[in-house]
Short mmCIF file of C-alpha atoms in Angstrom, two decimals:
data_model
loop_
_atom_site.label_atom_id
_atom_site.label_comp_id
_atom_site.label_asym_id
_atom_site.label_seq_id
_atom_site.Cartn_x
_atom_site.Cartn_y
_atom_site.Cartn_z
CA MET A 1 -46.98 0.71 22.16
CA HIS A 2 -46.99 1.38 25.88
CA LEU A 3 -43.40 0.41 26.07
CA ILE A 4 -42.46 3.03 23.48
CA TYR A 5 -44.29 5.71 25.42
CA LEU A 6 -42.54 4.66 28.63
CA LYS A 7 -39.18 4.71 26.86
CA ILE A 8 -39.84 8.23 25.57
CA LEU A 9 -41.06 9.40 28.97
CA PHE A 10 -37.95 8.10 30.77
CA PHE A 11 -35.70 9.48 28.13
CA SER A 12 -37.25 12.96 28.40
CA LEU A 13 -37.11 12.82 32.16
CA LEU A 14 -33.46 11.78 32.14
CA LEU A 15 -32.60 14.38 29.44
CA ASP A 16 -34.37 17.09 31.47
CA THR A 17 -32.45 16.01 34.66
CA PHE A 18 -29.16 16.02 32.78
CA ILE A 19 -29.75 19.48 31.28
CA SER A 20 -30.88 21.00 34.54
CA SER A 21 -28.01 19.58 36.55
CA HIS A 22 -25.42 21.10 34.22
CA THR A 23 -26.84 24.60 34.06
CA ASN A 24 -24.86 27.09 36.05
CA ILE A 25 -27.29 28.79 38.54
CA PRO A 26 -25.59 31.39 40.68
CA ARG A 27 -26.16 30.68 44.35
CA ILE A 28 -24.78 34.01 45.72
CA ASN A 29 -26.21 37.46 45.21
CA ASN A 30 -23.31 39.51 43.95
CA VAL A 31 -25.15 42.75 44.05
CA THR A 32 -23.81 44.91 46.81
CA PRO A 33 -25.26 48.22 47.97
CA LYS A 34 -22.29 49.96 46.27
CA ASN A 35 -23.24 48.58 42.87
CA VAL A 36 -26.91 49.50 43.06
CA ALA A 37 -27.91 52.84 41.65
CA ILE A 38 -30.30 54.56 44.06
CA ASN A 39 -32.50 57.35 42.70
CA ILE A 40 -33.96 59.38 45.52
CA SER A 41 -36.15 62.18 44.60
CA PRO A 42 -36.83 64.94 47.12
CA VAL A 43 -40.07 64.54 48.90
CA VAL A 44 -42.18 67.43 50.18
CA PRO A 45 -42.36 67.15 54.02
CA ILE A 46 -45.75 66.12 55.19
CA PRO A 47 -47.16 68.33 57.95
CA ASP A 48 -47.70 66.61 61.25
CA VAL A 49 -51.03 68.18 61.70
CA ILE A 50 -53.18 69.20 58.77
CA THR A 51 -54.42 72.64 59.64
CA LEU A 52 -57.22 74.61 58.01
CA ASP A 53 -54.59 77.00 56.45
CA TYR A 54 -52.92 74.04 54.79
CA ILE A 55 -56.26 72.82 53.43
CA LYS A 56 -57.08 76.34 52.19
CA GLU A 57 -53.76 76.71 50.37
CA ASN A 58 -54.30 73.31 48.65
CA LEU A 59 -57.84 74.21 47.66
CA GLU A 60 -56.62 77.56 46.18
CA GLN A 61 -53.99 75.71 44.17
CA ILE A 62 -56.62 73.31 42.89
CA ARG A 63 -58.91 76.18 41.91
CA LEU A 64 -56.04 77.92 40.00
CA ILE A 65 -55.21 74.74 38.18
CA LYS A 66 -58.89 74.17 37.40
CA ASP A 67 -59.33 77.75 36.08
CA ILE A 68 -56.26 77.36 33.78
CA ILE A 69 -57.66 74.13 32.31
CA ILE A 70 -61.08 75.68 31.76
CA LYS A 71 -59.59 78.77 30.10
CA GLY A 72 -57.60 76.58 27.72
CA LYS A 73 -60.68 74.59 26.74
CA LEU A 74 -62.71 77.70 26.23
CA LYS A 75 -59.96 79.16 23.96
CA LYS A 76 -59.93 75.96 21.94
CA LEU A 77 -63.73 76.08 21.57
CA LYS A 78 -63.60 79.73 20.43
CA VAL A 79 -60.98 78.93 17.92
CA LEU A 80 -62.99 75.99 16.57
CA LYS A 81 -66.15 78.23 16.38
CA LYS A 82 -64.19 80.86 14.48
CA LYS A 83 -63.00 78.27 12.01
CA MET A 84 -66.52 77.16 11.27
#
């Protein structure tokens, strides 16, 4: 019984070695920078020094966005209350 297991083990190892030795694995990377598509999106320049004015502008933008979101939610609630 052990002899059969050993034969199966050796057969599977040899078969695996045979299959892996005949597969074509490329050894050279054929991708050149010319073939690669590069998607570069424009990035807003980061200020070197974050000033108080820069922070105030960002806070104002955040407040405006927050107000728009709250107004939208209030409109939805009013519409739902009117339907009920």
